[in-house]
CSV table of N, CA and C in Angstrom, one decimal:
chain,number,residue,atom,x,y,z
F,51,UNK,N,0.9,-1.2,0.0
F,51,UNK,CA,0.1,0.0,0.0
F,51,UNK,C,0.9,1.2,0.0
F,52,UNK,N,0.5,2.2,-0.8
F,52,UNK,CA,1.3,3.4,-0.9
F,52,UNK,C,1.0,4.4,0.2
F,53,UNK,N,2.0,5.1,0.7
F,53,UNK,CA,1.7,6.0,1.7
F,53,UNK,C,1.2,7.4,1.1
F,54,UNK,N,0.2,8.0,1.7
F,54,UNK,CA,-0.1,9.3,1.3
F,54,UNK,C,1.1,10.3,1.4
F,55,UNK,N,1.4,11.0,0.4
F,55,UNK,CA,2.6,11.8,0.5
F,55,UNK,C,2.5,12.9,-0.6
F,56,UNK,N,3.2,14.0,-0.2
F,56,UNK,CA,3.3,15.1,-1.1
F,56,UNK,C,4.7,15.1,-1.8
F,57,UNK,N,5.7,14.5,-1.1
F,57,UNK,CA,7.1,14.5,-1.7
F,57,UNK,C,7.3,13.3,-2.3
F,58,UNK,N,8.3,13.2,-3.2
F,58,UNK,CA,8.7,12.0,-3.9
F,58,UNK,C,9.9,11.5,-3.1
F,59,UNK,N,10.0,10.1,-3.0
F,59,UNK,CA,11.2,9.6,-2.2
F,59,UNK,C,12.2,9.1,-3.3
F,60,UNK,N,13.4,8.7,-2.7
F,60,UNK,CA,14.4,8.2,-3.5
F,60,UNK,C,14.9,6.8,-3.0
F,61,UNK,N,15.9,6.2,-3.7
F,61,UNK,CA,16.4,5.0,-3.2
F,61,UNK,C,17.2,5.2,-1.9
F,62,UNK,N,17.6,6.3,-1.7
F,62,UNK,CA,18.3,6.6,-0.4
F,62,UNK,C,17.3,6.5,0.7
F,63,UNK,N,16.1,6.9,0.6
F,63,UNK,CA,15.0,6.8,1.5
F,63,UNK,C,14.7,5.3,1.8
F,64,UNK,N,14.8,4.5,0.8
F,64,UNK,CA,14.5,3.1,1.0
F,64,UNK,C,15.6,2.5,1.9
F,65,UNK,N,16.9,2.8,1.6
F,65,UNK,CA,18.1,2.3,2.3
F,65,UNK,C,18.0,2.9,3.8
F,66,UNK,N,17.3,4.0,4.1
F,66,UNK,CA,17.3,4.5,5.5
F,66,UNK,C,16.2,4.1,6.2
F,67,UNK,N,15.3,3.1,5.7
F,67,UNK,CA,14.1,2.6,6.5
F,67,UNK,C,14.8,1.8,7.6
F,68,UNK,N,14.0,1.6,8.6
F,68,UNK,CA,14.4,0.8,9.8
F,68,UNK,C,14.8,-0.6,9.4
F,69,UNK,N,15.8,-1.2,9.9
F,69,UNK,CA,16.2,-2.7,9.6
F,69,UNK,C,15.0,-3.5,9.7
F,70,UNK,N,15.0,-4.3,8.5
F,70,UNK,CA,14.0,-5.4,8.5
F,70,UNK,C,12.7,-4.8,7.7
F,71,UNK,N,12.5,-3.6,7.4
F,71,UNK,CA,11.4,-3.0,6.8
F,71,UNK,C,11.5,-3.4,5.3
F,72,UNK,N,10.5,-4.0,4.8
F,72,UNK,CA,10.6,-4.4,3.3
F,72,UNK,C,9.7,-3.3,2.6
F,73,UNK,N,10.2,-2.7,1.6
F,73,UNK,CA,9.5,-1.7,0.8
F,73,UNK,C,10.1,-1.6,-0.6
F,74,UNK,N,9.2,-1.2,-1.5
F,74,UNK,CA,9.6,-0.9,-2.9
F,74,UNK,C,9.4,0.5,-3.2
F,75,UNK,N,10.0,1.0,-4.2
F,75,UNK,CA,9.9,2.5,-4.6
F,75,UNK,C,9.6,2.4,-6.1
F,76,UNK,N,8.4,3.0,-6.4
F,76,UNK,CA,8.0,3.1,-7.8
F,76,UNK,C,7.6,4.5,-8.1
F,77,UNK,N,8.3,5.1,-9.1
F,77,UNK,CA,8.1,6.5,-9.5
F,77,UNK,C,8.1,7.4,-8.2
F,78,UNK,N,9.0,7.2,-7.3
F,78,UNK,CA,9.1,8.1,-6.1
F,78,UNK,C,8.1,7.8,-5.0
F,79,UNK,N,7.3,6.8,-5.1
F,79,UNK,CA,6.3,6.5,-4.1
F,79,UNK,C,6.8,5.2,-3.4
F,80,UNK,N,6.7,5.2,-2.0
F,80,UNK,CA,7.1,4.0,-1.3
F,80,UNK,C,5.9,3.1,-1.1
F,81,UNK,N,6.1,1.8,-1.3
F,81,UNK,CA,5.1,0.7,-1.1
F,81,UNK,C,5.7,-0.2,-0.1
F,82,UNK,N,5.1,-0.3,1.1
F,82,UNK,CA,5.5,-1.3,2.1
F,82,UNK,C,5.0,-2.7,1.7
F,83,UNK,N,5.7,-3.6,2.1
F,83,UNK,CA,5.4,-5.1,1.8
F,83,UNK,C,5.3,-5.9,3.1
F,84,UNK,N,4.2,-6.6,3.1
F,84,UNK,CA,4.0,-7.5,4.3
F,84,UNK,C,4.8,-8.7,4.1
F,85,UNK,N,5.2,-9.4,5.2
F,85,UNK,CA,5.9,-10.7,5.1
F,85,UNK,C,5.0,-11.7,4.3
F,86,UNK,N,5.8,-12.5,3.6
F,86,UNK,CA,5.1,-13.5,2.6
F,86,UNK,C,4.6,-14.6,3.4
F,87,UNK,N,3.5,-15.2,2.9
F,87,UNK,CA,2.9,-16.4,3.6
F,87,UNK,C,3.8,-17.7,3.4
F,88,UNK,N,3.6,-18.7,4.0
F,88,UNK,CA,4.2,-20.0,3.8
F,88,UNK,C,4.1,-20.5,2.4
F,89,UNK,N,2.8,-20.5,1.9
F,89,UNK,CA,2.5,-20.9,0.6
F,89,UNK,C,3.2,-20.1,-0.5
F,90,UNK,N,3.3,-18.8,-0.3
F,90,UNK,CA,4.0,-17.9,-1.1
F,90,UNK,C,5.4,-18.3,-1.3
F,91,UNK,N,6.2,-18.6,-0.1
F,91,UNK,CA,7.5,-18.9,-0.1
F,91,UNK,C,7.7,-20.3,-0.7
F,92,UNK,N,6.7,-21.3,-0.5
F,92,UNK,CA,6.9,-22.5,-1.2
F,92,UNK,C,6.8,-22.5,-2.8
F,93,UNK,N,6.0,-21.6,-3.2
F,93,UNK,CA,5.9,-21.4,-4.6
F,93,UNK,C,7.1,-20.7,-5.1
F,94,UNK,N,7.7,-19.7,-4.5
F,94,UNK,CA,8.9,-19.0,-4.9
F,94,UNK,C,10.0,-20.0,-4.9
F,95,UNK,N,10.1,-20.8,-3.9
F,95,UNK,CA,11.3,-21.7,-3.7
F,95,UNK,C,11.2,-22.8,-4.8
F,96,UNK,N,10.1,-23.3,-5.0
F,96,UNK,CA,9.9,-24.5,-6.1
F,96,UNK,C,10.2,-23.9,-7.5
F,97,UNK,N,9.7,-22.6,-7.8
F,97,UNK,CA,10.0,-22.1,-9.2
F,97,UNK,C,11.4,-21.8,-9.3
F,98,UNK,N,12.0,-21.1,-8.3
F,98,UNK,CA,13.4,-20.8,-8.3
F,98,UNK,C,14.2,-22.0,-8.6
F,99,UNK,N,14.0,-23.1,-7.8
F,99,UNK,CA,14.7,-24.4,-8.1
F,99,UNK,C,14.7,-24.9,-9.4
F,100,UNK,N,13.5,-24.9,-10.0
F,100,UNK,CA,13.2,-25.4,-11.3
F,100,UNK,C,14.1,-24.6,-12.4
F,101,UNK,N,13.9,-23.3,-12.2
F,101,UNK,CA,14.6,-22.4,-13.2
F,101,UNK,C,16.2,-22.5,-13.0
F,102,UNK,N,16.6,-22.5,-11.7
F,102,UNK,CA,18.0,-22.6,-11.5
F,102,UNK,C,18.6,-24.0,-12.0
F,103,UNK,N,17.8,-25.1,-11.8
F,103,UNK,CA,18.3,-26.4,-12.2
F,103,UNK,C,18.3,-26.4,-13.8
F,104,UNK,N,17.3,-25.8,-14.4
F,104,UNK,CA,17.3,-25.8,-15.8
F,104,UNK,C,18.6,-25.0,-16.4
F,105,UNK,N,18.8,-23.9,-15.8
F,105,UNK,CA,19.9,-23.0,-16.3
F,105,UNK,C,21.2,-23.8,-16.1
F,106,UNK,N,21.4,-24.4,-14.9
F,106,UNK,CA,22.5,-25.3,-14.6
F,106,UNK,C,22.8,-26.5,-15.6
F,107,UNK,N,21.6,-27.1,-15.9
F,107,UNK,CA,21.7,-28.2,-16.8
F,107,UNK,C,22.1,-27.8,-18.1
F,108,UNK,N,21.8,-26.7,-18.7
F,108,UNK,CA,22.1,-26.1,-20.0
F,108,UNK,C,23.4,-25.4,-20.0
F,109,UNK,N,24.1,-25.2,-18.8
F,109,UNK,CA,25.4,-24.4,-18.8
F,109,UNK,C,25.0,-23.0,-19.2
F,110,UNK,N,23.9,-22.5,-18.9
F,110,UNK,CA,23.5,-21.2,-19.2
F,110,UNK,C,24.1,-20.1,-18.5
F,111,UNK,N,24.1,-18.8,-19.0
F,111,UNK,CA,24.8,-17.8,-18.4
F,111,UNK,C,23.8,-16.9,-17.6
F,112,UNK,N,22.6,-17.2,-17.7
F,112,UNK,CA,21.5,-16.4,-17.0
F,112,UNK,C,21.6,-16.7,-15.5
F,113,UNK,N,21.2,-15.8,-14.6
F,113,UNK,CA,21.3,-16.0,-13.1
F,113,UNK,C,19.9,-15.6,-12.6
F,114,UNK,N,19.3,-16.7,-11.8
F,114,UNK,CA,18.0,-16.3,-11.2
F,114,UNK,C,18.3,-15.9,-9.7
F,115,UNK,N,17.5,-15.0,-9.2
F,115,UNK,CA,17.6,-14.4,-7.9
F,115,UNK,C,16.2,-14.4,-7.3
F,116,UNK,N,16.1,-14.6,-5.9
F,116,UNK,CA,14.9,-14.5,-5.2
F,116,UNK,C,14.9,-13.3,-4.3
F,117,UNK,N,13.7,-12.8,-4.0
F,117,UNK,CA,13.6,-11.6,-3.0
F,117,UNK,C,14.0,-12.1,-1.8
F,118,UNK,N,14.7,-11.2,-0.9
F,118,UNK,CA,14.9,-9.7,-1.4
F,118,UNK,C,16.2,-9.6,-2.2
F,119,UNK,N,16.0,-9.1,-3.4
F,119,UNK,CA,17.1,-8.8,-4.4
F,119,UNK,C,16.8,-7.6,-5.1
F,120,UNK,N,17.6,-6.6,-4.9
F,120,UNK,CA,17.4,-5.3,-5.5
F,120,UNK,C,17.5,-5.1,-6.9
F,121,UNK,N,16.4,-4.6,-7.5
F,121,UNK,CA,16.4,-4.3,-8.9
F,121,UNK,C,16.1,-2.8,-9.1
F,122,UNK,N,17.1,-2.1,-9.7
F,122,UNK,CA,17.0,-0.7,-10.0
F,122,UNK,C,16.6,-0.6,-11.4
F,123,UNK,N,15.2,-0.4,-11.6
F,123,UNK,CA,14.6,-0.6,-13.0
F,123,UNK,C,15.2,0.5,-14.0
F,124,UNK,N,15.2,1.7,-13.5
F,124,UNK,CA,15.6,2.9,-14.5
F,124,UNK,C,16.8,3.5,-14.0
F,125,UNK,N,17.4,4.3,-14.9
F,125,UNK,CA,18.6,5.1,-14.6
F,125,UNK,C,18.2,6.3,-13.8
F,126,UNK,N,17.4,6.1,-12.7
F,126,UNK,CA,17.1,7.3,-11.8
F,126,UNK,C,17.1,6.7,-10.4
F,127,UNK,N,16.9,7.5,-9.5
F,127,UNK,CA,16.8,7.0,-8.0
F,127,UNK,C,15.5,7.0,-7.4
F,128,UNK,N,14.5,6.8,-8.3
F,128,UNK,CA,13.0,6.8,-7.9
F,128,UNK,C,12.3,5.4,-8.2
F,129,UNK,N,13.2,4.4,-8.5
F,129,UNK,CA,12.5,3.1,-8.8
F,129,UNK,C,13.5,2.0,-8.3
F,130,UNK,N,12.9,1.3,-7.3
F,130,UNK,CA,13.6,0.0,-6.6
F,130,UNK,C,12.6,-0.9,-6.4
F,131,UNK,N,12.7,-2.1,-6.9
F,131,UNK,CA,11.8,-3.2,-6.7
F,131,UNK,C,12.5,-4.5,-6.2
F,132,UNK,N,11.8,-5.3,-5.6
F,132,UNK,CA,12.3,-6.6,-5.2
F,132,UNK,C,11.4,-7.7,-5.6
F,133,UNK,N,11.5,-8.1,-6.9
F,133,UNK,CA,10.7,-9.1,-7.4
F,133,UNK,C,10.8,-10.5,-6.7
F,134,UNK,N,9.8,-11.3,-6.7
F,134,UNK,CA,9.9,-12.6,-6.0
F,134,UNK,C,11.0,-13.4,-6.7
F,135,UNK,N,11.0,-13.4,-8.0
F,135,UNK,CA,12.1,-14.1,-8.8
F,135,UNK,C,12.4,-13.1,-9.9
F,136,UNK,N,13.8,-13.0,-10.2
F,136,UNK,CA,14.2,-12.1,-11.2
F,136,UNK,C,15.4,-13.0,-11.9
F,137,UNK,N,15.2,-13.1,-13.3
F,137,UNK,CA,16.3,-13.8,-14.0
F,137,UNK,C,17.0,-12.8,-14.9
F,138,UNK,N,18.3,-12.7,-14.7
F,138,UNK,CA,19.1,-11.7,-15.4
F,138,UNK,C,20.1,-12.5,-16.3
F,139,UNK,N,20.1,-12.1,-17.6
F,139,UNK,CA,20.9,-12.9,-18.6
F,139,UNK,C,22.1,-12.0,-19.0
F,140,UNK,N,22.1,-10.8,-18.8
F,140,UNK,CA,23.2,-9.8,-19.1
F,140,UNK,C,24.0,-9.5,-17.7
F,141,UNK,N,25.1,-10.2,-17.7
F,141,UNK,CA,26.0,-10.0,-16.4
F,141,UNK,C,26.4,-8.6,-16.2
F,142,UNK,N,26.4,-7.7,-17.2
F,142,UNK,CA,26.8,-6.3,-17.0
F,142,UNK,C,25.8,-5.6,-16.2
F,143,UNK,N,24.7,-6.2,-16.1
F,143,UNK,CA,23.6,-5.4,-15.2
F,143,UNK,C,23.7,-5.8,-13.8
F,144,UNK,N,24.6,-6.7,-13.5
F,144,UNK,CA,24.8,-7.2,-12.0
F,144,UNK,C,25.9,-6.4,-11.4
F,145,UNK,N,25.5,-6.0,-10.1
F,145,UNK,CA,26.5,-5.3,-9.2
F,145,UNK,C,26.4,-5.9,-7.9
F,146,UNK,N,27.2,-5.5,-7.0
F,146,UNK,CA,27.1,-5.9,-5.6
F,146,UNK,C,25.8,-5.6,-5.0
F,147,UNK,N,25.2,-4.6,-5.4
F,147,UNK,CA,23.9,-4.1,-4.8
F,147,UNK,C,22.7,-4.8,-5.4
F,148,UNK,N,22.8,-5.4,-6.6
F,148,UNK,CA,21.7,-6.0,-7.3
F,148,UNK,C,21.8,-5.9,-8.8
F,149,UNK,N,20.7,-5.6,-9.3
F,149,UNK,CA,20.5,-5.6,-10.8
F,149,UNK,C,20.2,-4.1,-11.3
F,150,UNK,N,21.1,-3.6,-12.1
F,150,UNK,CA,20.8,-2.2,-12.6
F,150,UNK,C,20.3,-2.4,-14.0
F,151,UNK,N,19.0,-2.0,-14.2
F,151,UNK,CA,18.3,-2.2,-15.5
F,151,UNK,C,17.3,-3.4,-15.3
F,152,UNK,N,16.6,-3.6,-16.5
F,152,UNK,CA,15.5,-4.6,-16.4
F,152,UNK,C,16.1,-6.0,-16.5
F,153,UNK,N,15.5,-6.9,-15.6
F,153,UNK,CA,15.8,-8.3,-15.7
F,153,UNK,C,15.2,-8.8,-17.0
F,154,UNK,N,15.5,-9.9,-17.4
F,154,UNK,CA,14.9,-10.6,-18.6
F,154,UNK,C,13.6,-11.2,-18.3
F,155,UNK,N,13.4,-11.8,-17.1
F,155,UNK,CA,12.2,-12.5,-16.7
F,155,UNK,C,12.0,-12.1,-15.2
F,156,UNK,N,10.7,-11.8,-15.0
F,156,UNK,CA,10.3,-11.5,-13.6
F,156,UNK,C,9.1,-12.3,-13.4
F,157,UNK,N,9.1,-13.0,-12.1
F,157,UNK,CA,7.8,-13.7,-11.7
F,157,UNK,C,7.5,-13.1,-10.3
F,158,UNK,N,6.1,-12.7,-10.2
F,158,UNK,CA,5.7,-12.2,-8.9
F,158,UNK,C,4.6,-13.1,-8.5
F,159,UNK,N,4.6,-13.5,-7.3
F,159,UNK,CA,3.6,-14.3,-6.6
F,159,UNK,C,2.6,-13.4,-5.9
F,160,UNK,N,1.3,-13.4,-6.3
F,160,UNK,CA,0.4,-12.5,-5.8
F,160,UNK,C,0.0,-12.8,-4.4
F,161,UNK,N,0.0,-11.8,-3.4
F,161,UNK,CA,-0.4,-11.9,-2.1
F,161,UNK,C,-1.7,-11.0,-2.1
F,162,UNK,N,-2.5,-11.2,-0.9
F,162,UNK,CA,-3.7,-10.4,-0.8
F,162,UNK,C,-3.3,-8.9,-0.9
F,163,UNK,N,-2.3,-8.5,-0.3
F,163,UNK,CA,-1.9,-7.1,-0.2
F,163,UNK,C,-1.2,-6.6,-1.4
F,164,UNK,N,-0.8,-7.5,-2.3
F,164,UNK,CA,0.0,-7.1,-3.5
F,164,UNK,C,-0.7,-7.1,-4.9
F,165,UNK,N,-2.0,-7.5,-4.8
F,165,UNK,CA,-2.8,-7.8,-6.0
F,165,UNK,C,-2.7,-6.6,-7.0
F,166,UNK,N,-3.1,-5.4,-6.6
F,166,UNK,CA,-3.1,-4.2,-7.4
F,166,UNK,C,-1.7,-3.9,-7.9
F,167,UNK,N,-0.7,-4.0,-7.1
F,167,UNK,CA,0.6,-3.7,-7.5
F,167,UNK,C,1.1,-4.7,-8.6
F,168,UNK,N,0.9,-6.0,-8.4
F,168,UNK,CA,1.4,-7.0,-9.3
F,168,UNK,C,0.6,-7.1,-10.7
F,169,UNK,N,-0.7,-6.8,-10.7
F,169,UNK,CA,-1.5,-6.8,-11.8
F,169,UNK,C,-1.5,-5.6,-12.6
F,170,UNK,N,-1.2,-4.4,-12.0
F,170,UNK,CA,-1.4,-3.2,-12.7
F,170,UNK,C,0.0,-2.3,-12.6
F,171,UNK,N,0.3,-2.0,-11.5
F,171,UNK,CA,1.5,-1.0,-11.3
F,171,UNK,C,2.7,-1.7,-11.8
F,172,UNK,N,3.1,-2.7,-11.4
F,172,UNK,CA,4.3,-3.5,-11.8
F,172,UNK,C,4.2,-3.9,-13.2
F,173,UNK,N,3.1,-4.4,-13.7
F,173,UNK,CA,2.9,-4.7,-15.2
F,173,UNK,C,3.4,-3.6,-16.0
F,174,UNK,N,2.8,-2.4,-15.8
F,174,UNK,CA,3.2,-1.3,-16.6
F,174,UNK,C,4.6,-0.9,-16.5
F,175,UNK,N,5.2,-0.9,-15.1
F,175,UNK,CA,6.4,-0.6,-14.9
F,175,UNK,C,7.6,-1.5,-15.5
F,176,UNK,N,7.3,-2.8,-15.4
F,176,UNK,CA,8.2,-3.8,-15.9
F,176,UNK,C,8.2,-3.8,-17.5
F,177,UNK,N,7.0,-3.6,-18.0
F,177,UNK,CA,7.0,-3.4,-19.5
F,177,UNK,C,7.8,-2.2,-20.1
F,178,UNK,N,7.4,-1.1,-19.4
F,178,UNK,CA,8.2,0.2,-19.8
F,178,UNK,C,9.6,0.2,-19.6
F,179,UNK,N,10.1,-0.6,-18.6
F,179,UNK,CA,11.5,-0.7,-18.2
F,179,UNK,C,12.3,-1.6,-19.2
F,180,UNK,N,11.6,-2.5,-19.9
F,180,UNK,CA,12.3,-3.4,-20.8
F,180,UNK,C,12.5,-4.9,-20.3
F,181,UNK,N,11.6,-5.3,-19.4
F,181,UNK,CA,11.6,-6.6,-19.0
F,181,UNK,C,11.0,-7.4,-20.2
F,182,UNK,N,11.7,-8.6,-20.5
F,182,UNK,CA,11.2,-9.4,-21.6
F,182,UNK,C,10.0,-10.2,-21.4
F,183,UNK,N,9.9,-10.8,-20.1
F,183,UNK,CA,8.8,-11.7,-19.8
F,183,UNK,C,8.4,-11.4,-18.4
F,184,UNK,N,7.1,-11.5,-18.2
F,184,UNK,CA,6.6,-11.2,-16.8
F,184,UNK,C,5.5,-12.2,-16.4
F,185,UNK,N,5.6,-13.0,-15.4
F,185,UNK,CA,4.6,-13.9,-14.9
F,185,UNK,C,4.0,-13.5,-13.6
F,186,UNK,N,2.7,-13.5,-13.6
F,186,UNK,CA,1.9,-13.2,-12.4
F,186,UNK,C,1.3,-14.5,-11.9
F,187,UNK,N,1.8,-15.0,-10.8
F,187,UNK,CA,1.3,-16.2,-10.3
F,187,UNK,C,0.3,-15.9,-9.1
F,188,UNK,N,-1.0,-16.3,-9.3
F,188,UNK,CA,-2.0,-16.0,-8.3
F,188,UNK,C,-2.5,-17.3,-7.7
F,189,UNK,N,-2.1,-17.7,-6.6
F,189,UNK,CA,-2.5,-18.9,-6.0
F,189,UNK,C,-3.9,-18.9,-5.6
F,190,UNK,N,-4.4,-17.7,-5.1
F,190,UNK,CA,-5.9,-17.7,-4.7
F,190,UNK,C,-6.8,-17.8,-5.9
F,191,UNK,N,-6.4,-17.4,-7.0
F,191,UNK,CA,-7.3,-17.5,-8.3
F,191,UNK,C,-6.9,-18.7,-9.2
F,192,UNK,N,-5.9,-19.5,-8.7
F,192,UNK,CA,-5.4,-20.6,-9.4
F,192,UNK,C,-5.1,-20.1,-10.8
F,193,UNK,N,-4.4,-19.1,-11.0
F,193,UNK,CA,-4.1,-18.5,-12.3
F,193,UNK,C,-2.7,-18.0,-12.4
F,194,UNK,N,-2.2,-18.1,-13.6
F,194,UNK,CA,-0.9,-17.6,-14.0
F,194,UNK,C,-1.0,-16.8,-15.3
F,195,UNK,N,-0.7,-15.5,-15.2
F,195,UNK,CA,-0.7,-14.8,-16.4
F,195,UNK,C,0.7,-14.6,-17.0
F,196,UNK,N,0.9,-14.8,-18.1
F,196,UNK,CA,2.2,-14.7,-18.8
F,196,UNK,C,2.2,-13.6,-19.8
F,197,UNK,N,3.0,-12.6,-19.6
F,197,UNK,CA,3.2,-11.6,-20.6
F,197,UNK,C,4.6,-11.7,-21.3
F,198,UNK,N,4.7,-11.9,-22.5
F,198,UNK,CA,5.8,-11.8,-23.3
F,198,UNK,C,5.9,-10.5,-24.0
F,199,UNK,N,6.6,-9.5,-23.4
F,199,UNK,CA,6.6,-8.1,-24.0
F,199,UNK,C,7.3,-8.1,-25.4
F,200,UNK,N,8.2,-9.0,-25.7
F,200,UNK,CA,8.9,-9.0,-27.0
F,200,UNK,C,8.0,-9.4,-28.0
F,201,UNK,N,7.2,-10.4,-27.9
F,201,UNK,CA,6.3,-10.8,-28.9
F,201,UNK,C,4.9,-10.3,-28.8
F,202,UNK,N,4.7,-9.5,-27.7
F,202,UNK,CA,3.3,-8.9,-27.3
F,202,UNK,C,2.3,-10.0,-27.2
F,203,UNK,N,2.7,-11.2,-26.8
F,203,UNK,CA,1.7,-12.2,-26.5
F,203,UNK,C,1.3,-12.2,-25.0
F,204,UNK,N,0.1,-12.7,-24.6
F,204,UNK,CA,-0.3,-12.8,-23.3
F,204,UNK,C,-1.0,-14.2,-23.2
F,205,UNK,N,-0.6,-15.0,-22.1
F,205,UNK,CA,-1.2,-16.2,-21.9
F,205,UNK,C,-1.8,-16.3,-20.6
F,206,UNK,N,-3.0,-17.0,-20.4
F,206,UNK,CA,-3.7,-17.1,-19.3
F,206,UNK,C,-3.8,-18.6,-18.9
F,207,UNK,N,-3.2,-19.1,-17.8
F,207,UNK,CA,-3.0,-20.5,-17.4
F,207,UNK,C,-3.6,-20.7,-16.1
F,208,UNK,N,-3.8,-22.0,-15.8
F,208,UNK,CA,-4.2,-22.4,-14.4
F,208,UNK,C,-3.0,-23.3,-13.8
F,209,UNK,N,-3.1,-23.7,-12.5
F,209,UNK,CA,-2.2,-24.5,-11.8
F,209,UNK,C,-2.2,-25.9,-12.3
F,210,UNK,N,-3.0,-26.3,-13.3
F,210,UNK,CA,-3.1,-27.6,-13.9
F,210,UNK,C,-2.3,-27.7,-15.3
F,211,UNK,N,-1.7,-26.4,-15.7
F,211,UNK,CA,-1.1,-26.4,-17.0
F,211,UNK,C,0.5,-26.4,-16.9
F,212,UNK,N,1.0,-26.8,-17.9
F,212,UNK,CA,2.5,-26.7,-18.1
F,212,UNK,C,2.8,-25.4,-19.0
F,213,UNK,N,3.7,-24.6,-18.5
F,213,UNK,CA,3.9,-23.3,-19.3
F,213,UNK,C,5.3,-23.3,-19.7
F,214,UNK,N,5.5,-22.9,-21.0
F,214,UNK,CA,6.8,-22.7,-21.5
F,214,UNK,C,7.3,-21.3,-21.2
F,215,UNK,N,8.5,-21.2,-20.7
F,215,UNK,CA,9.1,-19.9,-20.4
F,215,UNK,C,9.7,-19.4,-21.8
F,216,UNK,N,9.3,-18.2,-22.1
F,216,UNK,CA,9.5,-17.6,-23.5
F,216,UNK,C,11.0,-17.3,-23.7
F,217,UNK,N,11.7,-17.0,-22.7
F,217,UNK,CA,13.1,-16.5,-22.9
F,217,UNK,C,14.0,-17.7,-23.0
F,218,UNK,N,13.6,-18.9,-22.8
F,218,UNK,CA,14.4,-20.1,-22.9
F,218,UNK,C,13.8,-21.0,-24.0
F,219,UNK,N,14.6,-21.8,-24.7
F,219,UNK,CA,14.1,-22.6,-25.8
F,219,UNK,C,13.2,-23.8,-25.4
F,220,UNK,N,13.6,-24.4,-24.2
F,220,UNK,CA,12.8,-25.6,-23.9
F,220,UNK,C,12.5,-25.8,-22.4
F,221,UNK,N,12.4,-24.6,-21.7
F,221,UNK,CA,12.0,-24.7,-20.3
F,221,UNK,C,10.5,-24.7,-20.2
F,222,UNK,N,9.9,-25.8,-19.7
F,222,UNK,CA,8.4,-25.8,-19.4
F,222,UNK,C,8.3,-26.0,-17.8
F,223,UNK,N,7.5,-25.3,-17.3
F,223,UNK,CA,7.2,-25.4,-15.9
F,223,UNK,C,5.7,-26.0,-15.7
F,224,UNK,N,5.7,-27.3,-15.3
F,224,UNK,CA,4.4,-28.0,-15.1
F,224,UNK,C,3.8,-27.6,-13.6
F,225,UNK,N,2.9,-26.7,-13.6
F,225,UNK,CA,2.4,-26.3,-12.3
F,225,UNK,C,1.5,-27.4,-11.6
F,226,UNK,N,1.1,-28.4,-12.4
F,226,UNK,CA,0.4,-29.5,-11.8
F,226,UNK,C,1.3,-30.4,-11.0
F,227,UNK,N,2.6,-30.4,-11.2
F,227,UNK,CA,3.6,-31.2,-10.6
F,227,UNK,C,4.3,-30.4,-9.5
F,228,UNK,N,3.9,-29.2,-9.1
F,228,UNK,CA,4.6,-28.4,-8.1
F,228,UNK,C,4.4,-28.9,-6.7
F,229,UNK,N,3.3,-29.6,-6.4
F,229,UNK,CA,3.1,-30.2,-5.1
F,229,UNK,C,3.0,-29.2,-4.0
F,230,UNK,N,2.3,-28.1,-4.3
F,230,UNK,CA,2.2,-27.0,-3.4
F,230,UNK,C,0.7,-26.9,-2.8
């Protein structure tokens, strides 16, 4: 949820928040994040493992990261996000602080408090920043929306489907086999 505010905040303000406070910064507005649920974490962990195992098995150069992992979307100090999963294929974007620029693939797991952010605010932000592919995984709705911004395709899937990751030639994630 965004704080009512007259001023715009910067990444420095995010780093000055009290220890343990999770927040993102989009267009200068701070959005605080609630701790994730157990189911949320199980989904993140399982998807991350499948993606990382795939990349390792192919000897790929892409790197997957799980939140909290800093992504500085734009070349300004007003945008900082922590996607649930971010896959970065350009090593030049990686620094000790995180990723500078758009990851190739972002996956967000929807929580009750993040629904509007994941479906609308981040969708627009990720697309305009140059993210190649964005998945919105919504366990409460048994739904996975897949946006391939490069090909301008959108897919609407359920937890009984196997979904192909567009940024890789042959990675399919079978949600019916996730055992969550």
